[in-house]
Coordinates of N, CA and C and ligand atoms in Angstrom, one line a residue:
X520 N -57.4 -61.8 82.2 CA -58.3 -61.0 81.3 C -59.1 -61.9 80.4
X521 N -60.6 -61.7 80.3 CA -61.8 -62.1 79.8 C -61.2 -62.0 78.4
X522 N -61.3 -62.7 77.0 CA -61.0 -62.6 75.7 C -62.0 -61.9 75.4
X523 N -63.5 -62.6 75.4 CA -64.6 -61.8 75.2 C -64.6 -60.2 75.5
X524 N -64.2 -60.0 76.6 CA -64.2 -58.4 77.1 C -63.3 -57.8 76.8
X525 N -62.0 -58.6 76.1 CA -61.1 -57.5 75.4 C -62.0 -57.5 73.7
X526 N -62.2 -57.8 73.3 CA -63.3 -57.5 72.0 C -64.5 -56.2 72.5
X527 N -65.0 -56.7 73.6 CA -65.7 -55.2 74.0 C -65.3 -54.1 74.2
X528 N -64.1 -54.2 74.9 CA -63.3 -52.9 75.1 C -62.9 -52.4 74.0
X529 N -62.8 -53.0 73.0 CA -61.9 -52.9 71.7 C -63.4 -52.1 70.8
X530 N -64.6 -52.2 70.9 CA -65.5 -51.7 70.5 C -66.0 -50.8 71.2
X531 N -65.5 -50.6 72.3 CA -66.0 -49.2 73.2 C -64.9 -48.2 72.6
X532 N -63.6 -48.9 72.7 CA -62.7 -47.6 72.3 C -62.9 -47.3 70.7
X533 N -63.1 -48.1 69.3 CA -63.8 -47.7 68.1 C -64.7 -47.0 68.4
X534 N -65.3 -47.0 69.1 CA -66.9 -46.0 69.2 C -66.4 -44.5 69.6
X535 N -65.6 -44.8 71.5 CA -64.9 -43.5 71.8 C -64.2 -42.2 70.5
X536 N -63.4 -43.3 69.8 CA -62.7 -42.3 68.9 C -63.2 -42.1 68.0
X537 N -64.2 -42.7 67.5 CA -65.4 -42.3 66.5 C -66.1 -41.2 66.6
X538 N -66.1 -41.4 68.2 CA -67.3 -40.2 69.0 C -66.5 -38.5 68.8
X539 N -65.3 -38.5 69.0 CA -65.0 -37.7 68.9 C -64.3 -37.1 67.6
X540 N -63.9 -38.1 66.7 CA -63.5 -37.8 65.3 C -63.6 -38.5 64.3
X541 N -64.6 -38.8 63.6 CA -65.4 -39.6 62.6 C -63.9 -40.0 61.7
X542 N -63.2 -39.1 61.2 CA -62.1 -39.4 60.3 C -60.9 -40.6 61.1
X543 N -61.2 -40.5 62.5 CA -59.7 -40.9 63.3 C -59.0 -41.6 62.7
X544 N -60.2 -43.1 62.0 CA -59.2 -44.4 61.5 C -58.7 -44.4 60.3
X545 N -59.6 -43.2 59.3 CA -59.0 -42.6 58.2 C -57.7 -42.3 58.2
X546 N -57.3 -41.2 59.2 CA -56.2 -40.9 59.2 C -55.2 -41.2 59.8
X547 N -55.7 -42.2 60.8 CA -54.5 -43.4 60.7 C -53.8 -44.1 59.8
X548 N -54.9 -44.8 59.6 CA -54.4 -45.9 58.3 C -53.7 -45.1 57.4
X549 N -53.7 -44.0 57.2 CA -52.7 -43.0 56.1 C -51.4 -43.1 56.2
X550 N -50.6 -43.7 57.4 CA -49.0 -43.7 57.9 C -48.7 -43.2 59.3
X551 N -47.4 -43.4 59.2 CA -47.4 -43.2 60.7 C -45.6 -42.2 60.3
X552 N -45.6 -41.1 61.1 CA -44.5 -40.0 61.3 C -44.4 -40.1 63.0
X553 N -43.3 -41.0 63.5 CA -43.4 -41.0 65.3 C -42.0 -40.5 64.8
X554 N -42.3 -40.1 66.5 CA -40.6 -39.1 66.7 C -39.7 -39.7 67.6
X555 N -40.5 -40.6 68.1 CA -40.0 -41.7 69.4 C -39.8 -42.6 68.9
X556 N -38.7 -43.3 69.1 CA -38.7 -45.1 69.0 C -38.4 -45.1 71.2
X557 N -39.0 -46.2 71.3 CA -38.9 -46.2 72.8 C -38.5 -48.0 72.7
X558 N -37.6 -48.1 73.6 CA -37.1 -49.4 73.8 C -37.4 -49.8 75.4
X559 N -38.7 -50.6 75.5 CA -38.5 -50.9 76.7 C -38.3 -52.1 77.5
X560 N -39.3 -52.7 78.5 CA -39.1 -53.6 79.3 C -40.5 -54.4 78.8
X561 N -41.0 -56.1 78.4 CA -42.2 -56.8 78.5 C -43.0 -55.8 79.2
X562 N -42.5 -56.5 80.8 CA -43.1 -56.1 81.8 C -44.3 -55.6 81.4
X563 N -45.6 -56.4 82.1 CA -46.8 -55.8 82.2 C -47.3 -54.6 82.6
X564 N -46.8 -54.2 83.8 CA -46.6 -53.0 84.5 C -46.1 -51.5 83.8
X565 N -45.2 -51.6 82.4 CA -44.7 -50.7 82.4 C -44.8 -50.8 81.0
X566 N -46.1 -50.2 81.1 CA -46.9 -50.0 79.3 C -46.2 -48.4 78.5
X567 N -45.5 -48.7 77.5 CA -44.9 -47.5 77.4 C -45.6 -46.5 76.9
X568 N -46.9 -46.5 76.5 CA -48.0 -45.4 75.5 C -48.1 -44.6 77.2
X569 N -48.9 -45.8 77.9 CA -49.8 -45.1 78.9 C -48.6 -44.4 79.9
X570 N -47.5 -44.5 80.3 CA -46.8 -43.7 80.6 C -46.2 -42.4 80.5
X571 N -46.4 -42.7 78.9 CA -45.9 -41.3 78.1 C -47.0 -40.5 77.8
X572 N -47.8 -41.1 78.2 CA -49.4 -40.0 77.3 C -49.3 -40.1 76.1
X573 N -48.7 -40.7 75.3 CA -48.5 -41.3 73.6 C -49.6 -41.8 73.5
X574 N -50.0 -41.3 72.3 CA -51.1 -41.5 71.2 C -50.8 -42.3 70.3
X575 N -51.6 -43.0 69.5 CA -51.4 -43.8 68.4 C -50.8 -43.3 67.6
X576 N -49.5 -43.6 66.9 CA -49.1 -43.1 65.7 C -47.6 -41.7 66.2
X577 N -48.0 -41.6 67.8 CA -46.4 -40.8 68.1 C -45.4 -41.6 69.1
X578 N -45.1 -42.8 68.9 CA -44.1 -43.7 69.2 C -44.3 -45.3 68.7
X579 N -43.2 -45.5 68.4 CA -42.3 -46.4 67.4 C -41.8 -47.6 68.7
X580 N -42.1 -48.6 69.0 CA -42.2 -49.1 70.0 C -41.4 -50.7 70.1
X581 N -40.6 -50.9 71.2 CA -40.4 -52.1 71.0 C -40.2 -52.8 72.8
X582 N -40.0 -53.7 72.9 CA -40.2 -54.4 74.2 C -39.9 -55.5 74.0
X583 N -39.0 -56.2 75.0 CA -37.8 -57.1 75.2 C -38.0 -57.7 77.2
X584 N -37.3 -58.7 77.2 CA -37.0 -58.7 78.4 C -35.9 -58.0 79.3
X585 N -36.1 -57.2 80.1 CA -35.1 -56.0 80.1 C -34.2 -55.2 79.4
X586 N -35.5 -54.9 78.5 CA -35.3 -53.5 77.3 C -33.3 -53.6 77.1
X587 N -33.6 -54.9 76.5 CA -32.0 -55.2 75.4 C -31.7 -54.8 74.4
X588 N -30.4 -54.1 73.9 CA -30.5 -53.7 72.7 C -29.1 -54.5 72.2
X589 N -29.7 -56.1 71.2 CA -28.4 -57.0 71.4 C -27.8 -56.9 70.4
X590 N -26.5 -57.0 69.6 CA -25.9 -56.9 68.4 C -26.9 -58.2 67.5
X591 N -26.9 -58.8 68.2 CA -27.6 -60.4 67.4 C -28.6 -60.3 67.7
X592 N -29.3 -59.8 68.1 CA -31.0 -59.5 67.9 C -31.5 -59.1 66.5
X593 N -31.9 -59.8 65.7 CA -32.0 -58.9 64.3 C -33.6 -58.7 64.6
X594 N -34.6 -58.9 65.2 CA -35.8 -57.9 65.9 C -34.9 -56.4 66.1
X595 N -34.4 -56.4 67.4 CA -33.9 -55.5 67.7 C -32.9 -54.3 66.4
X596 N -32.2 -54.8 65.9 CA -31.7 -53.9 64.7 C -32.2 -53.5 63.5
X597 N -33.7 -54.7 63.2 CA -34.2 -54.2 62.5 C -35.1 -52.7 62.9
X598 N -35.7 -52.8 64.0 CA -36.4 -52.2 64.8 C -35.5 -50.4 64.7
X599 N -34.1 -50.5 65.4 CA -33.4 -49.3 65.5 C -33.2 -48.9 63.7
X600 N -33.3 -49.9 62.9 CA -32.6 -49.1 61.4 C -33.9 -48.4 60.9
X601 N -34.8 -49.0 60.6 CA -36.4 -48.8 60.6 C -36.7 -47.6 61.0
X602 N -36.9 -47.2 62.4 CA -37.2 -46.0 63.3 C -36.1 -45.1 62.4
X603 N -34.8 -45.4 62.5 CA -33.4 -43.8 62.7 C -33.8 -44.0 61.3
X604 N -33.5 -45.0 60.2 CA -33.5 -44.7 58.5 C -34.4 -44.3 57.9
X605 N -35.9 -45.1 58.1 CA -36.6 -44.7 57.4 C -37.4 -43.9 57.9
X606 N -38.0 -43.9 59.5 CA -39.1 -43.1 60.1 C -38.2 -41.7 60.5
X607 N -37.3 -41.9 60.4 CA -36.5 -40.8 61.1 C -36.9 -40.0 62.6
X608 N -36.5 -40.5 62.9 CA -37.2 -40.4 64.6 C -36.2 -39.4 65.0
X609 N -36.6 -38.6 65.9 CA -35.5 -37.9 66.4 C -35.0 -38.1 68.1
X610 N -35.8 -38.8 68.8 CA -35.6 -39.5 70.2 C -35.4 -40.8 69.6
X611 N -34.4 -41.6 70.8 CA -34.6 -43.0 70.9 C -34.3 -43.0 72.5
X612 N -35.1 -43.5 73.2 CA -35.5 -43.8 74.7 C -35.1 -45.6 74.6
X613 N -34.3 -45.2 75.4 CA -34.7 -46.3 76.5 C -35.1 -46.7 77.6
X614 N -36.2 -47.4 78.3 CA -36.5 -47.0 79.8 C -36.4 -48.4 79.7
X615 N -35.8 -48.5 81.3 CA -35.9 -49.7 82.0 C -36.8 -49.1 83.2
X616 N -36.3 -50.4 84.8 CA -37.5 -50.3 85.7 C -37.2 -50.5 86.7
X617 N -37.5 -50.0 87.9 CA -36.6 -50.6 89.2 C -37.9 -51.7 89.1
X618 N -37.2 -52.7 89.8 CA -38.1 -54.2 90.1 C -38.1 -55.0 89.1
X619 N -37.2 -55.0 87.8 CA -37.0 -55.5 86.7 C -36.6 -57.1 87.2
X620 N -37.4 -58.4 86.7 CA -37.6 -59.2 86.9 C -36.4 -59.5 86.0
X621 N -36.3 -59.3 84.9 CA -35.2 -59.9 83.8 C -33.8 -59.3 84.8
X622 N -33.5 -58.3 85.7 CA -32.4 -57.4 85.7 C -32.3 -58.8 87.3
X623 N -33.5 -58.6 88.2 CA -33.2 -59.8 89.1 C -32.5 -61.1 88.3
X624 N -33.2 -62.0 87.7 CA -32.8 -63.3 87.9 C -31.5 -63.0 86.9
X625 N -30.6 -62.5 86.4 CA -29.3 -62.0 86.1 C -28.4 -61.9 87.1
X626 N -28.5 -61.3 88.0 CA -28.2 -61.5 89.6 C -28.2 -62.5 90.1
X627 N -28.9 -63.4 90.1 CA -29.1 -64.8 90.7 C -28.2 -65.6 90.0
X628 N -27.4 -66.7 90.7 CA -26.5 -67.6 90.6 C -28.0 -69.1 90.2
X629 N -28.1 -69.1 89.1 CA -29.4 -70.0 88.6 C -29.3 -70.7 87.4
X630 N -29.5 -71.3 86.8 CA -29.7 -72.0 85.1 C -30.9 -71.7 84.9
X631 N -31.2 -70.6 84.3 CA -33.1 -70.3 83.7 C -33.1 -70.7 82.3
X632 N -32.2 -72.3 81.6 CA -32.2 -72.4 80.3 C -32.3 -71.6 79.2
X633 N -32.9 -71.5 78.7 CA -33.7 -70.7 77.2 C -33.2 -69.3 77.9
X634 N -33.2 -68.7 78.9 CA -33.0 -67.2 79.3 C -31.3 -67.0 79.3
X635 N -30.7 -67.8 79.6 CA -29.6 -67.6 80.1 C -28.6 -67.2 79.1
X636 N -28.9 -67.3 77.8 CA -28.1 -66.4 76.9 C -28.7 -65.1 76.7
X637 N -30.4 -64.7 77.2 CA -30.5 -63.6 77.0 C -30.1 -62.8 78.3
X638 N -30.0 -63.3 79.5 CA -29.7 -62.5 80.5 C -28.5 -62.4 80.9
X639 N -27.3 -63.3 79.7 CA -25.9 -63.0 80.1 C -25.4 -61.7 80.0
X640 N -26.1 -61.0 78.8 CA -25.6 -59.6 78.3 C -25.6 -59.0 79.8
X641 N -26.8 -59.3 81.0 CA -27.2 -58.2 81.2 C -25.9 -58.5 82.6
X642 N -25.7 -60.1 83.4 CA -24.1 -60.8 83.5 C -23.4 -60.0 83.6
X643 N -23.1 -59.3 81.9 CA -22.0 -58.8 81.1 C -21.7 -57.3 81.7
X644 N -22.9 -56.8 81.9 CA -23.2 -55.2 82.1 C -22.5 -55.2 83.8
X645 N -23.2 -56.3 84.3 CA -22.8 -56.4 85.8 C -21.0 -55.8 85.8
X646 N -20.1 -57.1 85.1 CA -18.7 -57.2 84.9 C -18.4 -56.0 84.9
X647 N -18.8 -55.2 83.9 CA -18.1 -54.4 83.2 C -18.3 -52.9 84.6
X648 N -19.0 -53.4 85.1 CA -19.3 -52.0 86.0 C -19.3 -52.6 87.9
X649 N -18.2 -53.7 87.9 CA -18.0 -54.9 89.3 C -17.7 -53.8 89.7
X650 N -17.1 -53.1 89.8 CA -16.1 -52.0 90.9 C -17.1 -51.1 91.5
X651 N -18.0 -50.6 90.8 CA -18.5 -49.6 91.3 C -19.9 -50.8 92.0
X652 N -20.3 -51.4 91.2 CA -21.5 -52.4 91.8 C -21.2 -52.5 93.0
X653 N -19.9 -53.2 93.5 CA -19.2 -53.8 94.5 C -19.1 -53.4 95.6
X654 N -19.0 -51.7 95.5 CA -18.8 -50.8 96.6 C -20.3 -50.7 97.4
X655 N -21.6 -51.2 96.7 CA -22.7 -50.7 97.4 C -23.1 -51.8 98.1
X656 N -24.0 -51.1 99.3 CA -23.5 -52.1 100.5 C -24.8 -53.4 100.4
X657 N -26.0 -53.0 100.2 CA -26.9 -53.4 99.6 C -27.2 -54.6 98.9
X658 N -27.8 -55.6 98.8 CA -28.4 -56.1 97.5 C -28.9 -55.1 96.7
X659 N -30.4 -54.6 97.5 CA -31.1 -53.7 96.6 C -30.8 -52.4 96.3
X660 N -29.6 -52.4 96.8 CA -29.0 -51.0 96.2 C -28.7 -51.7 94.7
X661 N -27.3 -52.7 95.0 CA -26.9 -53.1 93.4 C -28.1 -53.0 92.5
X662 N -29.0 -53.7 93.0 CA -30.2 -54.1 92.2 C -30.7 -52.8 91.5
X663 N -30.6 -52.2 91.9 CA -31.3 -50.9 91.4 C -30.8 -50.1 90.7
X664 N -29.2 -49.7 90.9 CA -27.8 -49.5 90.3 C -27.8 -50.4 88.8
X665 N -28.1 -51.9 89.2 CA -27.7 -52.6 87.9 C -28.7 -51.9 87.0
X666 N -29.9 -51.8 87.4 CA -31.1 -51.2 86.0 C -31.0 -50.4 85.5
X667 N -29.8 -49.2 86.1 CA -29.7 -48.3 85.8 C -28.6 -48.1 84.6
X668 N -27.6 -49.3 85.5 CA -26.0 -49.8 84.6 C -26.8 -50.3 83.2
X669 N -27.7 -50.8 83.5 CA -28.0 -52.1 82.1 C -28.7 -50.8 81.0
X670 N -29.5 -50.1 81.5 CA -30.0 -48.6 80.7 C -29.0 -47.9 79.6
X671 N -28.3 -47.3 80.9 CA -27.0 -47.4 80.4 C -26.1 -48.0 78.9
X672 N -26.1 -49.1 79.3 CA -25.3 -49.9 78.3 C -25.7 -50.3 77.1
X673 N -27.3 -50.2 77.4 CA -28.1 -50.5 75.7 C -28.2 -49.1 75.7
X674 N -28.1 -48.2 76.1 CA -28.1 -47.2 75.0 C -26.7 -46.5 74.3
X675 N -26.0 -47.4 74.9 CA -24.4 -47.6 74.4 C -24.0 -48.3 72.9
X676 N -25.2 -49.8 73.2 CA -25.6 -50.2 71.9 C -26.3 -49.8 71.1
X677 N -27.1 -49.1 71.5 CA -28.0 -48.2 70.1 C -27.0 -47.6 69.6
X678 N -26.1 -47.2 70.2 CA -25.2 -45.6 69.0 C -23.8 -46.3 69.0
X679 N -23.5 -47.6 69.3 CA -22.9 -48.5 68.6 C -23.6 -49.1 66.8
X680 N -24.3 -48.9 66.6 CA -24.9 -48.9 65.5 C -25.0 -48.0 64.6
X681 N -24.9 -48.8 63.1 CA -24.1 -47.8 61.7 C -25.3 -46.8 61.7
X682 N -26.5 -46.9 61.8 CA -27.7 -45.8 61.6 C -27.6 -45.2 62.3
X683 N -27.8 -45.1 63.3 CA -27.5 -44.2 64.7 C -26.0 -42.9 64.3
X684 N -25.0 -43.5 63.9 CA -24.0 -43.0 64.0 C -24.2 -42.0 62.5
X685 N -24.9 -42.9 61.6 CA -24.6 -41.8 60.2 C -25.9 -40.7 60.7
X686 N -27.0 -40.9 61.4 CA -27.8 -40.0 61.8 C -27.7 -39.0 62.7
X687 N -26.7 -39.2 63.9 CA -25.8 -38.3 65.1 C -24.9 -37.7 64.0
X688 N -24.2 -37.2 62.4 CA -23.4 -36.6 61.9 C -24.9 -35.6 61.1
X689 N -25.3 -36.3 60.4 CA -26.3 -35.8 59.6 C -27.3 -34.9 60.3
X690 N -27.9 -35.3 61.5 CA -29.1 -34.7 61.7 C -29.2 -34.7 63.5
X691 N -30.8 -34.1 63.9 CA -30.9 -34.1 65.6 C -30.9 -35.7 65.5
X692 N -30.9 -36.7 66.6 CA -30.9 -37.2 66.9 C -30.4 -37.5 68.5
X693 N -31.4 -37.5 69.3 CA -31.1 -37.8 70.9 C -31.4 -39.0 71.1
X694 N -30.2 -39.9 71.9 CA -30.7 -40.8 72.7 C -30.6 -40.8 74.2
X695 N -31.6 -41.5 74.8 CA -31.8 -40.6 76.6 C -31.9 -42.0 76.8
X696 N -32.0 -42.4 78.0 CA -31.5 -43.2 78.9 C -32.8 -42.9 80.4
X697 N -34.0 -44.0 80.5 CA -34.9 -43.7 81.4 C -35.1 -45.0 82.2
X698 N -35.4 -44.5 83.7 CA -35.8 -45.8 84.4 C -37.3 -45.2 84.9
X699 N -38.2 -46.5 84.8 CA -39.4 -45.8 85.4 C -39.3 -46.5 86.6
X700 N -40.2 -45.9 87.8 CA -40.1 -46.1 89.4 C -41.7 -46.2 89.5
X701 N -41.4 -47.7 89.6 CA -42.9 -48.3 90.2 C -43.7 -47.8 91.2
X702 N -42.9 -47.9 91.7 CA -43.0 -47.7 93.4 C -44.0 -45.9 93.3
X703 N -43.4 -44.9 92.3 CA -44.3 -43.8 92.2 C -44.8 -43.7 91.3
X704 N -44.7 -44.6 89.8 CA -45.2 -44.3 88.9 C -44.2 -42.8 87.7
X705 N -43.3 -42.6 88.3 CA -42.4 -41.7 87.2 C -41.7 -42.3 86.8
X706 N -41.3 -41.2 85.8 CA -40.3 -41.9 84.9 C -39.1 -40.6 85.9
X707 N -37.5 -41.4 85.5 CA -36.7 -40.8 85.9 C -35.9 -40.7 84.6
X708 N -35.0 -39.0 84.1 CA -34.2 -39.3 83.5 C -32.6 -39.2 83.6
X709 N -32.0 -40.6 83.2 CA -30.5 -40.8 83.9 C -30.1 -39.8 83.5
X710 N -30.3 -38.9 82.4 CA -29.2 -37.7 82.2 C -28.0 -38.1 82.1
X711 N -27.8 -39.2 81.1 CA -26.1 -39.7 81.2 C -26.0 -38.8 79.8
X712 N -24.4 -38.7 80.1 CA -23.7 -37.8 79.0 C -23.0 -38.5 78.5
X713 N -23.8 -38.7 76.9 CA -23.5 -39.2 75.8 C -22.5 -38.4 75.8
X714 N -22.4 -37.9 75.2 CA -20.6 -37.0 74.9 C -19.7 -37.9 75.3
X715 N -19.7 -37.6 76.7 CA -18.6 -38.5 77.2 C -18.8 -39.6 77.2
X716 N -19.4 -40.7 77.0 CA -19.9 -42.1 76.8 C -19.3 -42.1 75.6
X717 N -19.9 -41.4 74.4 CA -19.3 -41.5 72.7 C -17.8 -41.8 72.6
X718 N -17.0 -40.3 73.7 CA -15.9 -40.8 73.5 C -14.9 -41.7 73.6
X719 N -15.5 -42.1 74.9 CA -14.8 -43.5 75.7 C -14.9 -44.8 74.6
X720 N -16.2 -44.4 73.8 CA -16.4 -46.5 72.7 C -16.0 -46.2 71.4
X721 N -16.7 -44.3 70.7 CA -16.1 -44.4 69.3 C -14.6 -44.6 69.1
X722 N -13.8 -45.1 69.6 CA -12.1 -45.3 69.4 C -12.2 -46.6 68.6
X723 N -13.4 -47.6 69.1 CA -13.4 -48.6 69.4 C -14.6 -48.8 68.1
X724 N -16.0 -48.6 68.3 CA -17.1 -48.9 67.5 C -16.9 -48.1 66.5
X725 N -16.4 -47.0 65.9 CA -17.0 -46.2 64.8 C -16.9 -46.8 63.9
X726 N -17.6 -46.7 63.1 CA -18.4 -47.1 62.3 C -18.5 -46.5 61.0
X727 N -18.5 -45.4 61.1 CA -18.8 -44.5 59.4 C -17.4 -43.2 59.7
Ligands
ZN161 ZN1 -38.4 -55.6 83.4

């Protein structure tokens, strides 16, 4: 990408939204009330606004190398207390991706230095779910299984967390579990059941 032509694009779109609502930047700059926090993936490919049809100011956004949600990430927990405490969000998404480059080289028997503490979690997710991995016959089955496993498990970590948990007693709060599919451009939703997920870790995590 041209730097110069991202500055022009950047003055076509001030003009666009000008064109149609003189106030727009006014009422931006006023604050932001998003209902979404969305935890996704870098990935270039998988822009989370333009996906969702979100507009400036209705999602709360963060992006990681396969959309991690780490206890030691303090990005990351600042990010989830922020959104549940003070924005009060009532979704928290997480989407991952089939073709997830971070979810590959986790897979791979490799030293990627500097990565390899962040892709052990995802290692970790593999372990914890060998049995079922195991049975598929596939590489790219597992591969596709793991994205879904690792979705999964960070949104296991989100509501492992004290905000999350004092906000699931107090108030709505959903968190959903998404993989987007390149290959068509949707989003898919895992439809995992928190309920039963809750009960299997709160013995273990609660928290409040
Ligand atoms: Zn990815």
């Amino acid at each position: 990408m041209n730097i110069d032509q991202i500055f022009k694009n950047n003055e076509a779109w001030v003009n666009e939204k000008l064109g149609t609502d003189p106030d727009y930047f006014k009422n931006l700059s006023e604050g932001q009330n998003p209902d979404v926090l969305y935890i996704g993936c870098s990935d270039s490919r998988v822009t989370a606004e333009e996906i969702m049809g979100a507009k400036p100011g209705e999602a709360f956004v963060m992006r990681n190398i396969a959309n991690m949600v780490s206890n030691l990430d303090l990005s990351a927990m600042s990010v989830v207390n922020y959104a549940v405490s003070h924005l009060k969000v009532s979704h928290i998404i997480v989407c991952g991706h089939y073709g997830c480059g971070g979810v590959k080289a986790a897979m791979q028997s490799q030293d990627l230095g500097i990565l390899n503490p962040w892709l052990r979690n995802i290692r970790d997710v593999y372990r914890l779910h060998n049995q079922e991995l195991n049975q598929l016959k596939t590489e790219e089955e597992k591969y596709r299984r793991l994205v879904e496993l690792n979705v999964q498990e960070q949104c296991v970590n989100v509501i492992k967390t004290a905000d999350v948990q004092i906000a699931y007693r107090n108030r709505n709060l959903t968190v959903h579990g998404w993989v987007m599919d390149m290959e068509t451009g949707k989003l898919i939703d895992l439809k995992i059941d928190f309920d039963k997920v809750l009960k299997g870790i709160m013995e273990i995590y609660h928290l409040d």
